[in-house]
PDB file of C-alpha atoms in Angstrom:
ATOM      1  CA  UNK K   1      31.855  -3.985  22.876  1.00 90.00           C
ATOM      2  CA  UNK K   2      28.306  -3.259  21.744  1.00 96.00           C
ATOM      3  CA  UNK K   3      26.610  -6.422  20.503  1.00 97.00           C
ATOM      4  CA  UNK K   4      23.178  -6.669  18.879  1.00 97.00           C
ATOM      5  CA  UNK K   5      21.127  -9.325  20.652  1.00 96.00           C
ATOM      6  CA  UNK K   6      17.721  -8.817  19.031  1.00 97.00           C
ATOM      7  CA  UNK K   7      16.122  -6.628  16.397  1.00 97.00           C
ATOM      8  CA  UNK K   8      12.616  -5.868  15.151  1.00 98.00           C
ATOM      9  CA  UNK K   9      11.448  -3.641  12.294  1.00 98.00           C
ATOM     10  CA  UNK K  10       8.016  -2.602  11.073  1.00 97.00           C
ATOM     11  CA  UNK K  11       8.416  -1.090   7.615  1.00 97.00           C
ATOM     12  CA  UNK K  12       7.074  -1.170   4.072  1.00 96.00           C
ATOM     13  CA  UNK K  13       8.954  -4.452   3.710  1.00 96.00           C
ATOM     14  CA  UNK K  14       8.003  -7.848   5.103  1.00 95.00           C
ATOM     15  CA  UNK K  15      10.511  -7.250   7.876  1.00 96.00           C
ATOM     16  CA  UNK K  16       8.735  -8.133  11.116  1.00 97.00           C
ATOM     17  CA  UNK K  17       9.714 -11.551  12.509  1.00 95.00           C
ATOM     18  CA  UNK K  18      11.716 -12.239   9.362  1.00 94.00           C
ATOM     19  CA  UNK K  19      15.011 -14.079   9.852  1.00 91.00           C
ATOM     20  CA  UNK K  20      16.688 -12.547   6.835  1.00 94.00           C
ATOM     21  CA  UNK K  21      15.149  -9.310   5.607  1.00 95.00           C
ATOM     22  CA  UNK K  22      17.680  -9.126   2.743  1.00 92.00           C
ATOM     23  CA  UNK K  23      16.001 -12.048   0.993  1.00 91.00           C
ATOM     24  CA  UNK K  24      12.614 -10.293   0.853  1.00 91.00           C
ATOM     25  CA  UNK K  25      13.615  -6.726   0.031  1.00 95.00           C
ATOM     26  CA  UNK K  26      11.666  -5.150  -2.845  1.00 95.00           C
ATOM     27  CA  UNK K  27      11.975  -1.640  -4.225  1.00 95.00           C
ATOM     28  CA  UNK K  28       9.032   0.402  -2.972  1.00 93.00           C
ATOM     29  CA  UNK K  29       7.024   3.128  -4.685  1.00 91.00           C
ATOM     30  CA  UNK K  30       4.342   5.700  -3.878  1.00 88.00           C
ATOM     31  CA  UNK K  31       1.726   2.977  -3.436  1.00 90.00           C
ATOM     32  CA  UNK K  32       3.730   1.078  -0.806  1.00 91.00           C
ATOM     33  CA  UNK K  33       2.464   1.035   2.747  1.00 92.00           C
ATOM     34  CA  UNK K  34       3.596  -0.311   6.091  1.00 95.00           C
ATOM     35  CA  UNK K  35       3.292  -4.087   6.439  1.00 96.00           C
ATOM     36  CA  UNK K  36       1.677  -4.081   9.844  1.00 94.00           C
ATOM     37  CA  UNK K  37       1.839  -7.066  12.199  1.00 96.00           C
ATOM     38  CA  UNK K  38      -1.169  -8.171  14.229  1.00 95.00           C
ATOM     39  CA  UNK K  39      -0.980  -5.360  16.762  1.00 96.00           C
ATOM     40  CA  UNK K  40      -3.598  -6.887  19.051  1.00 94.00           C
ATOM     41  CA  UNK K  41      -1.109  -9.661  19.816  1.00 94.00           C
ATOM     42  CA  UNK K  42       1.068  -7.046  21.523  1.00 96.00           C
ATOM     43  CA  UNK K  43      -1.211  -4.204  22.629  1.00 94.00           C
ATOM     44  CA  UNK K  44      -4.476  -4.438  24.664  1.00 92.00           C
ATOM     45  CA  UNK K  45      -7.564  -3.403  22.632  1.00 90.00           C
ATOM     46  CA  UNK K  46      -8.324  -0.411  24.842  1.00 86.00           C
ATOM     47  CA  UNK K  47      -4.870   1.019  24.249  1.00 86.00           C
ATOM     48  CA  UNK K  48      -4.765   0.013  20.602  1.00 89.00           C
ATOM     49  CA  UNK K  49      -7.719   2.242  19.764  1.00 87.00           C
ATOM     50  CA  UNK K  50      -6.070   5.395  21.047  1.00 86.00           C
ATOM     51  CA  UNK K  51      -2.544   4.921  19.742  1.00 90.00           C
ATOM     52  CA  UNK K  52      -1.359   6.559  16.545  1.00 90.00           C
ATOM     53  CA  UNK K  53       0.497   4.479  13.923  1.00 93.00           C
ATOM     54  CA  UNK K  54       3.973   5.518  15.043  1.00 95.00           C
ATOM     55  CA  UNK K  55       3.183   4.605  18.663  1.00 95.00           C
ATOM     56  CA  UNK K  56       1.842   1.221  17.594  1.00 96.00           C
ATOM     57  CA  UNK K  57       4.965   0.538  15.537  1.00 97.00           C
ATOM     58  CA  UNK K  58       7.404   1.659  18.205  1.00 97.00           C
ATOM     59  CA  UNK K  59       5.697  -0.191  21.061  1.00 97.00           C
ATOM     60  CA  UNK K  60       5.212  -3.411  19.085  1.00 98.00           C
ATOM     61  CA  UNK K  61       8.816  -3.489  17.825  1.00 98.00           C
ATOM     62  CA  UNK K  62      10.036  -2.906  21.385  1.00 98.00           C
ATOM     63  CA  UNK K  63       7.893  -5.678  22.832  1.00 97.00           C
ATOM     64  CA  UNK K  64       9.146  -8.040  20.137  1.00 97.00           C
ATOM     65  CA  UNK K  65      12.748  -7.161  21.032  1.00 97.00           C
ATOM     66  CA  UNK K  66      12.006  -7.917  24.672  1.00 96.00           C
ATOM     67  CA  UNK K  67      10.400 -11.227  23.714  1.00 96.00           C
ATOM     68  CA  UNK K  68      13.463 -12.169  21.664  1.00 95.00           C
ATOM     69  CA  UNK K  69      15.979 -11.216  24.338  1.00 93.00           C
ATOM     70  CA  UNK K  70      13.963 -12.465  27.312  1.00 92.00           C
ATOM     71  CA  UNK K  71      15.503  -9.767  29.527  1.00 91.00           C
ATOM     72  CA  UNK K  72      14.348  -6.512  31.096  1.00 93.00           C
ATOM     73  CA  UNK K  73      15.940  -3.326  29.809  1.00 97.00           C
ATOM     74  CA  UNK K  74      17.970  -1.066  32.066  1.00 95.00           C
ATOM     75  CA  UNK K  75      17.785   1.778  29.549  1.00 97.00           C
ATOM     76  CA  UNK K  76      15.453   2.817  26.729  1.00 98.00           C
ATOM     77  CA  UNK K  77      16.740   5.209  24.053  1.00 98.00           C
ATOM     78  CA  UNK K  78      14.558   6.379  21.174  1.00 98.00           C
ATOM     79  CA  UNK K  79      15.324   8.514  18.138  1.00 97.00           C
ATOM     80  CA  UNK K  80      12.723  10.304  16.032  1.00 96.00           C
ATOM     81  CA  UNK K  81      13.128  13.042  13.476  1.00 94.00           C
ATOM     82  CA  UNK K  82       9.572  14.398  13.373  1.00 91.00           C
ATOM     83  CA  UNK K  83       7.858  12.643  16.262  1.00 89.00           C
ATOM     84  CA  UNK K  84       4.153  11.836  16.422  1.00 88.00           C
ATOM     85  CA  UNK K  85       2.998  13.735  13.358  1.00 87.00           C
ATOM     86  CA  UNK K  86      -0.511  12.315  13.206  1.00 86.00           C
ATOM     87  CA  UNK K  87      -1.337  13.478  16.731  1.00 85.00           C
ATOM     88  CA  UNK K  88       0.361  16.813  16.100  1.00 84.00           C
ATOM     89  CA  UNK K  89      -1.798  17.330  13.025  1.00 82.00           C
ATOM     90  CA  UNK K  90      -4.899  16.277  14.956  1.00 84.00           C
ATOM     91  CA  UNK K  91      -4.199  18.693  17.787  1.00 81.00           C
ATOM     92  CA  UNK K  92      -3.485  21.641  15.487  1.00 83.00           C
ATOM     93  CA  UNK K  93      -6.579  20.948  13.361  1.00 82.00           C
ATOM     94  CA  UNK K  94      -8.757  20.791  16.450  1.00 79.00           C
ATOM     95  CA  UNK K  95      -7.161  23.972  17.798  1.00 77.00           C
ATOM     96  CA  UNK K  96      -7.898  25.849  14.597  1.00 81.00           C
ATOM     97  CA  UNK K  97     -11.435  24.580  14.004  1.00 80.00           C
ATOM     98  CA  UNK K  98     -12.899  24.099  17.451  1.00 73.00           C
ATOM     99  CA  UNK K  99     -15.488  26.614  18.685  1.00 69.00           C
ATOM    100  CA  UNK K 100     -15.319  25.306  22.249  1.00 70.00           C
ATOM    101  CA  UNK K 101     -13.462  27.087  25.032  1.00 69.00           C
ATOM    102  CA  UNK K 102     -12.032  23.774  26.158  1.00 72.00           C
ATOM    103  CA  UNK K 103      -9.906  21.372  24.132  1.00 73.00           C
ATOM    104  CA  UNK K 104      -9.096  17.775  24.973  1.00 72.00           C
ATOM    105  CA  UNK K 105      -5.412  17.576  25.931  1.00 74.00           C
ATOM    106  CA  UNK K 106      -5.044  14.000  24.684  1.00 73.00           C
ATOM    107  CA  UNK K 107      -3.829  14.804  21.165  1.00 71.00           C
ATOM    108  CA  UNK K 108      -1.407  17.433  22.516  1.00 75.00           C
ATOM    109  CA  UNK K 109       0.010  15.052  25.126  1.00 77.00           C
ATOM    110  CA  UNK K 110       0.519  12.367  22.500  1.00 76.00           C
ATOM    111  CA  UNK K 111       2.020  14.776  19.937  1.00 79.00           C
ATOM    112  CA  UNK K 112       5.323  15.345  21.694  1.00 86.00           C
ATOM    113  CA  UNK K 113       8.459  13.623  20.407  1.00 89.00           C
ATOM    114  CA  UNK K 114       9.148  11.746  23.641  1.00 91.00           C
ATOM    115  CA  UNK K 115       5.684  10.141  23.630  1.00 93.00           C
ATOM    116  CA  UNK K 116       7.162   7.136  21.797  1.00 95.00           C
ATOM    117  CA  UNK K 117       9.690   6.450  24.549  1.00 96.00           C
ATOM    118  CA  UNK K 118       7.107   7.123  27.215  1.00 95.00           C
ATOM    119  CA  UNK K 119       4.620   4.729  25.641  1.00 95.00           C
ATOM    120  CA  UNK K 120       7.283   2.033  25.438  1.00 97.00           C
ATOM    121  CA  UNK K 121       8.067   2.547  29.125  1.00 96.00           C
ATOM    122  CA  UNK K 122       4.384   2.247  30.030  1.00 94.00           C
ATOM    123  CA  UNK K 123       3.810  -0.747  27.774  1.00 94.00           C
ATOM    124  CA  UNK K 124       6.776  -2.645  29.175  1.00 95.00           C
ATOM    125  CA  UNK K 125       6.291  -1.500  32.747  1.00 95.00           C
ATOM    126  CA  UNK K 126       9.869  -0.238  32.640  1.00 95.00           C
ATOM    127  CA  UNK K 127      10.990   2.684  34.811  1.00 95.00           C
ATOM    128  CA  UNK K 128      14.671   2.738  33.880  1.00 96.00           C
ATOM    129  CA  UNK K 129      16.586   5.498  32.094  1.00 97.00           C
ATOM    130  CA  UNK K 130      14.453   6.763  29.223  1.00 97.00           C
ATOM    131  CA  UNK K 131      15.697   9.275  26.671  1.00 97.00           C
ATOM    132  CA  UNK K 132      14.468  10.585  23.310  1.00 97.00           C
ATOM    133  CA  UNK K 133      16.801  12.203  20.786  1.00 97.00           C
ATOM    134  CA  UNK K 134      15.575  14.430  17.980  1.00 95.00           C
ATOM    135  CA  UNK K 135      18.403  15.398  15.666  1.00 94.00           C
ATOM    136  CA  UNK K 136      16.708  15.473  12.292  1.00 91.00           C
ATOM    137  CA  UNK K 137      17.941  12.685   9.987  1.00 93.00           C
ATOM    138  CA  UNK K 138      20.668  11.450  12.370  1.00 96.00           C
ATOM    139  CA  UNK K 139      18.369  10.972  15.371  1.00 97.00           C
ATOM    140  CA  UNK K 140      18.979   7.231  15.337  1.00 98.00           C
ATOM    141  CA  UNK K 141      22.754   7.550  15.190  1.00 98.00           C
ATOM    142  CA  UNK K 142      22.724   9.919  18.190  1.00 98.00           C
ATOM    143  CA  UNK K 143      20.421   7.497  20.044  1.00 98.00           C
ATOM    144  CA  UNK K 144      22.838   4.653  19.301  1.00 98.00           C
ATOM    145  CA  UNK K 145      25.708   6.725  20.695  1.00 98.00           C
ATOM    146  CA  UNK K 146      23.672   7.299  23.862  1.00 98.00           C
ATOM    147  CA  UNK K 147      22.979   3.549  24.125  1.00 98.00           C
ATOM    148  CA  UNK K 148      26.703   2.822  23.793  1.00 98.00           C
ATOM    149  CA  UNK K 149      27.455   5.306  26.577  1.00 98.00           C
ATOM    150  CA  UNK K 150      24.868   3.578  28.745  1.00 97.00           C
ATOM    151  CA  UNK K 151      26.773   0.323  28.252  1.00 97.00           C
ATOM    152  CA  UNK K 152      30.032   2.091  29.101  1.00 97.00           C
ATOM    153  CA  UNK K 153      28.391   3.104  32.388  1.00 96.00           C
ATOM    154  CA  UNK K 154      27.624  -0.511  33.212  1.00 96.00           C
ATOM    155  CA  UNK K 155      24.160  -1.132  31.802  1.00 97.00           C
ATOM    156  CA  UNK K 156      23.710  -4.637  30.379  1.00 96.00           C
ATOM    157  CA  UNK K 157      20.613  -4.531  28.165  1.00 97.00           C
ATOM    158  CA  UNK K 158      19.716  -1.328  26.340  1.00 98.00           C
ATOM    159  CA  UNK K 159      16.745  -0.954  24.014  1.00 98.00           C
ATOM    160  CA  UNK K 160      17.569   1.484  21.240  1.00 98.00           C
ATOM    161  CA  UNK K 161      15.643   2.340  18.111  1.00 98.00           C
ATOM    162  CA  UNK K 162      13.936   4.950  16.008  1.00 98.00           C
ATOM    163  CA  UNK K 163      10.488   5.581  14.546  1.00 97.00           C
ATOM    164  CA  UNK K 164       8.875   8.109  12.239  1.00 96.00           C
ATOM    165  CA  UNK K 165       5.562   8.296  10.411  1.00 95.00           C
ATOM    166  CA  UNK K 166       4.285  10.008   7.307  1.00 93.00           C
ATOM    167  CA  UNK K 167       1.127  12.052   7.001  1.00 88.00           C
ATOM    168  CA  UNK K 168      -0.514  13.457   3.858  1.00 86.00           C
ATOM    169  CA  UNK K 169       0.635  16.985   4.684  1.00 85.00           C
ATOM    170  CA  UNK K 170       4.274  15.948   4.171  1.00 85.00           C
ATOM    171  CA  UNK K 171       3.509  15.410   0.496  1.00 82.00           C
ATOM    172  CA  UNK K 172       2.615  19.080   0.207  1.00 82.00           C
ATOM    173  CA  UNK K 173       5.885  20.307   1.674  1.00 79.00           C
ATOM    174  CA  UNK K 174       8.075  17.582   0.171  1.00 76.00           C
ATOM    175  CA  UNK K 175       9.296  19.474  -2.902  1.00 72.00           C
ATOM    176  CA  UNK K 176      10.652  22.338  -0.774  1.00 72.00           C
ATOM    177  CA  UNK K 177      11.682  20.750   2.525  1.00 70.00           C
ATOM    178  CA  UNK K 178      12.161  17.003   1.988  1.00 71.00           C
ATOM    179  CA  UNK K 179      13.838  14.972  -0.753  1.00 73.00           C
ATOM    180  CA  UNK K 180      11.374  14.065  -3.494  1.00 76.00           C
ATOM    181  CA  UNK K 181      13.632  11.379  -4.961  1.00 81.00           C
ATOM    182  CA  UNK K 182      12.059   8.629  -2.843  1.00 88.00           C
ATOM    183  CA  UNK K 183       8.500   7.876  -1.706  1.00 90.00           C
ATOM    184  CA  UNK K 184       7.540   9.050   1.754  1.00 92.00           C
ATOM    185  CA  UNK K 185       7.064   6.171   4.188  1.00 93.00           C
ATOM    186  CA  UNK K 186       6.765   5.279   7.856  1.00 96.00           C
ATOM    187  CA  UNK K 187       8.949   2.877   9.783  1.00 96.00           C
ATOM    188  CA  UNK K 188      10.246   1.736  13.155  1.00 98.00           C
ATOM    189  CA  UNK K 189      13.315  -0.348  13.970  1.00 98.00           C
ATOM    190  CA  UNK K 190      14.500  -1.345  17.447  1.00 98.00           C
ATOM    191  CA  UNK K 191      17.455  -3.298  18.785  1.00 98.00           C
ATOM    192  CA  UNK K 192      18.781  -4.676  22.044  1.00 98.00           C
ATOM    193  CA  UNK K 193      22.385  -3.670  22.629  1.00 98.00           C
ATOM    194  CA  UNK K 194      24.498  -5.466  25.194  1.00 97.00           C
ATOM    195  CA  UNK K 195      28.172  -5.927  26.140  1.00 97.00           C
ATOM    196  CA  UNK K 196      27.575  -9.678  26.209  1.00 96.00           C
ATOM    197  CA  UNK K 197      28.963 -11.319  23.098  1.00 95.00           C
ATOM    198  CA  UNK K 198      26.780 -12.163  20.106  1.00 95.00           C
ATOM    199  CA  UNK K 199      27.411 -12.552  16.403  1.00 95.00           C
ATOM    200  CA  UNK K 200      27.238  -8.911  15.285  1.00 97.00           C
ATOM    201  CA  UNK K 201      28.471  -5.763  16.965  1.00 97.00           C
ATOM    202  CA  UNK K 202      28.260  -2.038  16.355  1.00 97.00           C
ATOM    203  CA  UNK K 203      31.951  -1.257  16.024  1.00 96.00           C
ATOM    204  CA  UNK K 204      31.862   2.532  15.718  1.00 97.00           C
ATOM    205  CA  UNK K 205      29.633   5.515  14.971  1.00 97.00           C
ATOM    206  CA  UNK K 206      30.362   9.026  13.785  1.00 96.00           C
ATOM    207  CA  UNK K 207      28.015  11.979  13.431  1.00 96.00           C
ATOM    208  CA  UNK K 208      28.543  15.462  12.108  1.00 94.00           C
ATOM    209  CA  UNK K 209      26.170  18.392  11.608  1.00 93.00           C
ATOM    210  CA  UNK K 210      28.421  20.527   9.427  1.00 91.00           C
ATOM    211  CA  UNK K 211      29.740  18.197   6.762  1.00 89.00           C
ATOM    212  CA  UNK K 212      31.298  19.765   3.688  1.00 89.00           C
ATOM    213  CA  UNK K 213      32.054  16.564   1.789  1.00 91.00           C
ATOM    214  CA  UNK K 214      30.642  13.141   2.623  1.00 92.00           C
ATOM    215  CA  UNK K 215      33.436  11.306   0.783  1.00 92.00           C
ATOM    216  CA  UNK K 216      36.011  13.085   2.951  1.00 93.00           C
ATOM    217  CA  UNK K 217      34.017  12.133   6.036  1.00 93.00           C
ATOM    218  CA  UNK K 218      33.941   8.471   4.991  1.00 93.00           C
ATOM    219  CA  UNK K 219      37.676   8.402   4.274  1.00 93.00           C
ATOM    220  CA  UNK K 220      38.506  10.012   7.631  1.00 95.00           C
ATOM    221  CA  UNK K 221      36.199   7.625   9.486  1.00 96.00           C
ATOM    222  CA  UNK K 222      37.743   4.526   7.893  1.00 95.00           C
ATOM    223  CA  UNK K 223      41.253   5.873   8.478  1.00 95.00           C
ATOM    224  CA  UNK K 224      40.583   6.220  12.202  1.00 95.00           C
ATOM    225  CA  UNK K 225      39.599   2.545  12.319  1.00 94.00           C
ATOM    226  CA  UNK K 226      42.464   1.349  10.078  1.00 94.00           C
ATOM    227  CA  UNK K 227      40.134   0.120   7.338  1.00 94.00           C
ATOM    228  CA  UNK K 228      40.056   0.557   3.607  1.00 91.00           C
ATOM    229  CA  UNK K 229      36.877   0.583   1.538  1.00 90.00           C
ATOM    230  CA  UNK K 230      38.036  -2.585  -0.233  1.00 89.00           C
ATOM    231  CA  UNK K 231      37.545  -4.466   3.032  1.00 92.00           C
ATOM    232  CA  UNK K 232      33.915  -3.368   3.371  1.00 93.00           C
ATOM    233  CA  UNK K 233      31.600  -6.157   2.269  1.00 94.00           C
ATOM    234  CA  UNK K 234      28.422  -4.086   2.193  1.00 94.00           C
ATOM    235  CA  UNK K 235      27.861  -0.340   1.827  1.00 95.00           C
ATOM    236  CA  UNK K 236      24.403   0.981   2.606  1.00 96.00           C
ATOM    237  CA  UNK K 237      23.972   4.625   1.675  1.00 94.00           C
ATOM    238  CA  UNK K 238      21.359   7.256   0.885  1.00 92.00           C
ATOM    239  CA  UNK K 239      23.172   8.989  -1.966  1.00 85.00           C
ATOM    240  CA  UNK K 240      23.694   7.233  -5.284  1.00 79.00           C
ATOM    241  CA  UNK K 241      26.641   9.477  -6.074  1.00 80.00           C
ATOM    242  CA  UNK K 242      28.715   7.748  -3.402  1.00 82.00           C
ATOM    243  CA  UNK K 243      28.974   4.553  -5.461  1.00 76.00           C
ATOM    244  CA  UNK K 244      30.711   6.450  -8.249  1.00 75.00           C
ATOM    245  CA  UNK K 245      33.673   7.138  -5.979  1.00 75.00           C
ATOM    246  CA  UNK K 246      33.955   4.085  -3.728  1.00 74.00           C
ATOM    247  CA  UNK K 247      34.152   0.419  -4.635  1.00 69.00           C
ATOM    248  CA  UNK K 248      32.830  -1.922  -1.905  1.00 68.00           C
ATOM    249  CA  UNK K 249      32.003  -5.516  -2.750  1.00 76.00           C
ATOM    250  CA  UNK K 250      28.267  -4.866  -2.454  1.00 87.00           C
ATOM    251  CA  UNK K 251      26.388  -1.557  -2.262  1.00 90.00           C
ATOM    252  CA  UNK K 252      22.890  -0.170  -2.526  1.00 91.00           C
ATOM    253  CA  UNK K 253      20.758   2.770  -1.483  1.00 94.00           C
ATOM    254  CA  UNK K 254      18.706   1.803   1.558  1.00 96.00           C
ATOM    255  CA  UNK K 255      16.092   4.494   0.794  1.00 95.00           C
ATOM    256  CA  UNK K 256      15.007   2.395  -2.198  1.00 94.00           C
ATOM    257  CA  UNK K 257      13.743  -0.164   0.320  1.00 96.00           C
ATOM    258  CA  UNK K 258      12.833   1.928   3.371  1.00 96.00           C
ATOM    259  CA  UNK K 259      11.358   4.948   1.664  1.00 93.00           C
ATOM    260  CA  UNK K 260      12.162   8.434   2.893  1.00 93.00           C
ATOM    261  CA  UNK K 261      11.699   9.058   6.599  1.00 93.00           C
ATOM    262  CA  UNK K 262      14.156  10.303   9.182  1.00 93.00           C
ATOM    263  CA  UNK K 263      14.466   6.937  10.913  1.00 96.00           C
ATOM    264  CA  UNK K 264      15.388   5.004   7.762  1.00 96.00           C
ATOM    265  CA  UNK K 265      19.009   4.451   8.833  1.00 97.00           C
ATOM    266  CA  UNK K 266      17.722   2.319  11.739  1.00 98.00           C
ATOM    267  CA  UNK K 267      16.249  -0.115   9.215  1.00 98.00           C
ATOM    268  CA  UNK K 268      19.565   0.011   7.336  1.00 98.00           C
ATOM    269  CA  UNK K 269      21.206  -1.370  10.511  1.00 98.00           C
ATOM    270  CA  UNK K 270      18.686  -4.230  10.527  1.00 98.00           C
ATOM    271  CA  UNK K 271      19.529  -4.978   6.882  1.00 97.00           C
ATOM    272  CA  UNK K 272      23.272  -4.840   7.582  1.00 97.00           C
ATOM    273  CA  UNK K 273      22.910  -7.211  10.563  1.00 97.00           C
ATOM    274  CA  UNK K 274      21.017  -9.810   8.547  1.00 97.00           C
ATOM    275  CA  UNK K 275      23.378  -9.482   5.575  1.00 96.00           C
ATOM    276  CA  UNK K 276      26.481 -10.129   7.682  1.00 97.00           C
ATOM    277  CA  UNK K 277      24.900 -13.090   9.472  1.00 96.00           C
ATOM    278  CA  UNK K 278      23.398 -14.824   6.459  1.00 95.00           C
ATOM    279  CA  UNK K 279      26.139 -14.056   3.954  1.00 93.00           C
ATOM    280  CA  UNK K 280      28.844 -14.762   6.560  1.00 94.00           C
ATOM    281  CA  UNK K 281      30.634 -11.500   5.768  1.00 94.00           C
ATOM    282  CA  UNK K 282      32.656  -9.368   8.154  1.00 95.00           C
ATOM    283  CA  UNK K 283      32.145  -5.637   7.559  1.00 96.00           C
ATOM    284  CA  UNK K 284      29.209  -3.365   6.728  1.00 96.00           C
ATOM    285  CA  UNK K 285      29.267   0.400   6.482  1.00 96.00           C
ATOM    286  CA  UNK K 286      26.126   2.538   6.706  1.00 97.00           C
ATOM    287  CA  UNK K 287      26.375   6.123   5.444  1.00 96.00           C
ATOM    288  CA  UNK K 288      23.344   8.276   6.169  1.00 96.00           C
ATOM    289  CA  UNK K 289      23.421  11.584   4.339  1.00 92.00           C
ATOM    290  CA  UNK K 290      19.726  12.113   3.725  1.00 91.00           C
ATOM    291  CA  UNK K 291      20.356  15.726   4.751  1.00 88.00           C
ATOM    292  CA  UNK K 292      23.567  16.940   3.046  1.00 83.00           C
ATOM    293  CA  UNK K 293      25.225  18.540   6.074  1.00 89.00           C
ATOM    294  CA  UNK K 294      24.046  15.992   8.660  1.00 93.00           C
ATOM    295  CA  UNK K 295      26.076  12.813   8.253  1.00 95.00           C
ATOM    296  CA  UNK K 296      25.800   9.614  10.257  1.00 97.00           C
ATOM    297  CA  UNK K 297      28.269   6.762   9.675  1.00 97.00           C
ATOM    298  CA  UNK K 298      27.986   3.332  11.320  1.00 98.00           C
ATOM    299  CA  UNK K 299      30.535   0.535  11.124  1.00 98.00           C
ATOM    300  CA  UNK K 300      29.114  -2.957  11.776  1.00 98.00           C
ATOM    301  CA  UNK K 301      31.201  -6.087  12.236  1.00 97.00           C
ATOM    302  CA  UNK K 302      30.384  -9.751  12.364  1.00 96.00           C
ATOM    303  CA  UNK K 303      32.518 -11.650  14.859  1.00 86.00           C
ATOM    304  CA  UNK K 304      33.629 -14.811  13.071  1.00 69.00           C
ATOM    305  CA  UNK K 305      34.937 -16.285  16.308  1.00 53.00           C
TER     306      UNK K 305
END
């Protein structure tokens, strides 16, 4: 069993330290920005000045998860689609414009995808298993699978999450490389997974990188777990066309509330958790098909017992 014991999200919603994010969800637009917590409460000033936005979000959400759970982590698993874009942009700009023979390595060191996981490890003083997964739009789902395998190996408290940030350059490439149907945003969502019982569990996950039909994928996934769509209380998806063919009791596109970034499905898990707890429902299904061939499906269950 893979139970969620704490969660923390920093997004364009008022989601940080909010008991029920579903109550405060508002549709975002191009003017929406991250609702940042008071970072200095979590990060020393000297470190705060040198951290990029995605590092601040990831570290702060992780510290909040640790504060909620009150336990040390024996594994840290992070997903990110594009990594530390701001530092990558800074390094490349300096590389192209500098006339010096020597460049500061700081921006390069902080531009790598696994910097988020490394910064969390440093910030928490944690030297346990630490892994970063970068699988485009399903990076979080793959990270969650890794966290579940860690629990299968005997680990008791696993921090798992995902974070991505936007930069202005993404707007320039958006029409050709990224969906332009939703505003570009940043976000970070982290969770503590444990085999010890709590109210909500991650029941199952499926990922595929060569999907031909998302509806077929959903049907096959539910069939494996002996469920019908009629039993699903909440469907969170990233493709409005799905609702034309399936009939859950409640459904909406999570990108309307998270904005478009490759870690958005992690925030969808936060929404699903709070929905099941506060509405006292049993099943939630998250279908992430932000990229048409890369499909991530998560089945979440509230344990009524």
